């Protein structure tokens, strides 16, 4: 059996020496999972159940990632909210995506749930902050909670998301802001159609969001089928 040699992905600002001087607003002060003292509460509140290893450190529910350290706000589960906004139906259906400023890829306009915040509020806040669209008066369809294959995931820190589907009759004006470089409505009859449109524009779809978009399409196909539009 080959030796496991994961790569430490901790950025400089989260190294113990840096945290001793200054804790970024988006991160907890714990230099290692051993410095966290509320694992019982975190496990009870987790979107996806996880266990602790023999040291009392959290273990990624999907197993080894090849990465250790922390490039996220918290050790263990980091909860996110992903609002999937679509407009129109059938061949005229469009999907709203942003261009993320960290990886420069097309993604759902979501983000991390703030301390003390619930997922429904985070869905509305993130969408408003990144696109200028306020859907506070809309009730979305909660599609599920998933461990997302985020590029920052490690063996001991990872992202789990609540994804929700917002259905609008027509597109509305979206203006990129906050963590978004651009906000665009894309054809969304299928993932193949979406891929083709994004590729033709010289852009790339964020792979981690593909399962969430696939689930949204399945729900839309079922809803339109029952509505007699298929």
Short mmCIF file of N, CA and C in Angstrom, two decimals, residues 9 20 24 30 43 68 74 98 124 132 149 161 167 202:
data_model
loop_
_atom_site.label_atom_id
_atom_site.label_comp_id
_atom_site.label_asym_id
_atom_site.label_seq_id
_atom_site.Cartn_x
_atom_site.Cartn_y
_atom_site.Cartn_z
N UNK A 9 -3.05 22.71 1.95
CA UNK A 9 -3.57 23.82 1.15
C UNK A 9 -3.87 25.06 1.99
N UNK A 20 -2.39 33.97 15.18
CA UNK A 20 -2.05 34.52 16.49
C UNK A 20 -1.98 36.04 16.46
N UNK A 24 -8.78 36.63 10.13
CA UNK A 24 -9.62 37.23 9.09
C UNK A 24 -11.10 37.18 9.47
N UNK A 30 -9.45 29.08 15.35
CA UNK A 30 -8.82 27.79 15.64
C UNK A 30 -7.72 27.46 14.64
N UNK A 43 -21.59 18.64 14.82
CA UNK A 43 -22.06 17.37 14.24
C UNK A 43 -23.59 17.31 14.23
N UNK A 68 -4.80 18.42 2.93
CA UNK A 68 -5.01 18.66 4.36
C UNK A 68 -4.95 20.16 4.60
N UNK A 74 -14.13 27.54 8.43
CA UNK A 74 -14.20 26.69 9.61
C UNK A 74 -13.59 25.32 9.33
N UNK A 98 -23.07 33.35 -12.48
CA UNK A 98 -22.09 34.42 -12.33
C UNK A 98 -20.71 33.89 -12.73
N UNK A 124 -31.29 34.26 -0.31
CA UNK A 124 -31.75 35.59 -0.76
C UNK A 124 -30.61 36.59 -0.71
N UNK A 132 -27.73 41.60 -7.71
CA UNK A 132 -28.66 42.71 -7.56
C UNK A 132 -30.12 42.30 -7.64
N UNK A 149 -18.22 19.35 -4.32
CA UNK A 149 -16.82 19.09 -4.65
C UNK A 149 -16.09 20.42 -4.86
N UNK A 161 -23.77 22.26 0.78
CA UNK A 161 -24.66 23.32 0.30
C UNK A 161 -26.13 22.92 0.35
N UNK A 167 -38.04 29.85 -9.78
CA UNK A 167 -38.59 29.82 -11.14
C UNK A 167 -39.30 31.14 -11.45
N UNK A 202 -16.22 31.01 -24.72
CA UNK A 202 -14.86 30.97 -24.21
C UNK A 202 -14.78 30.87 -22.70
#
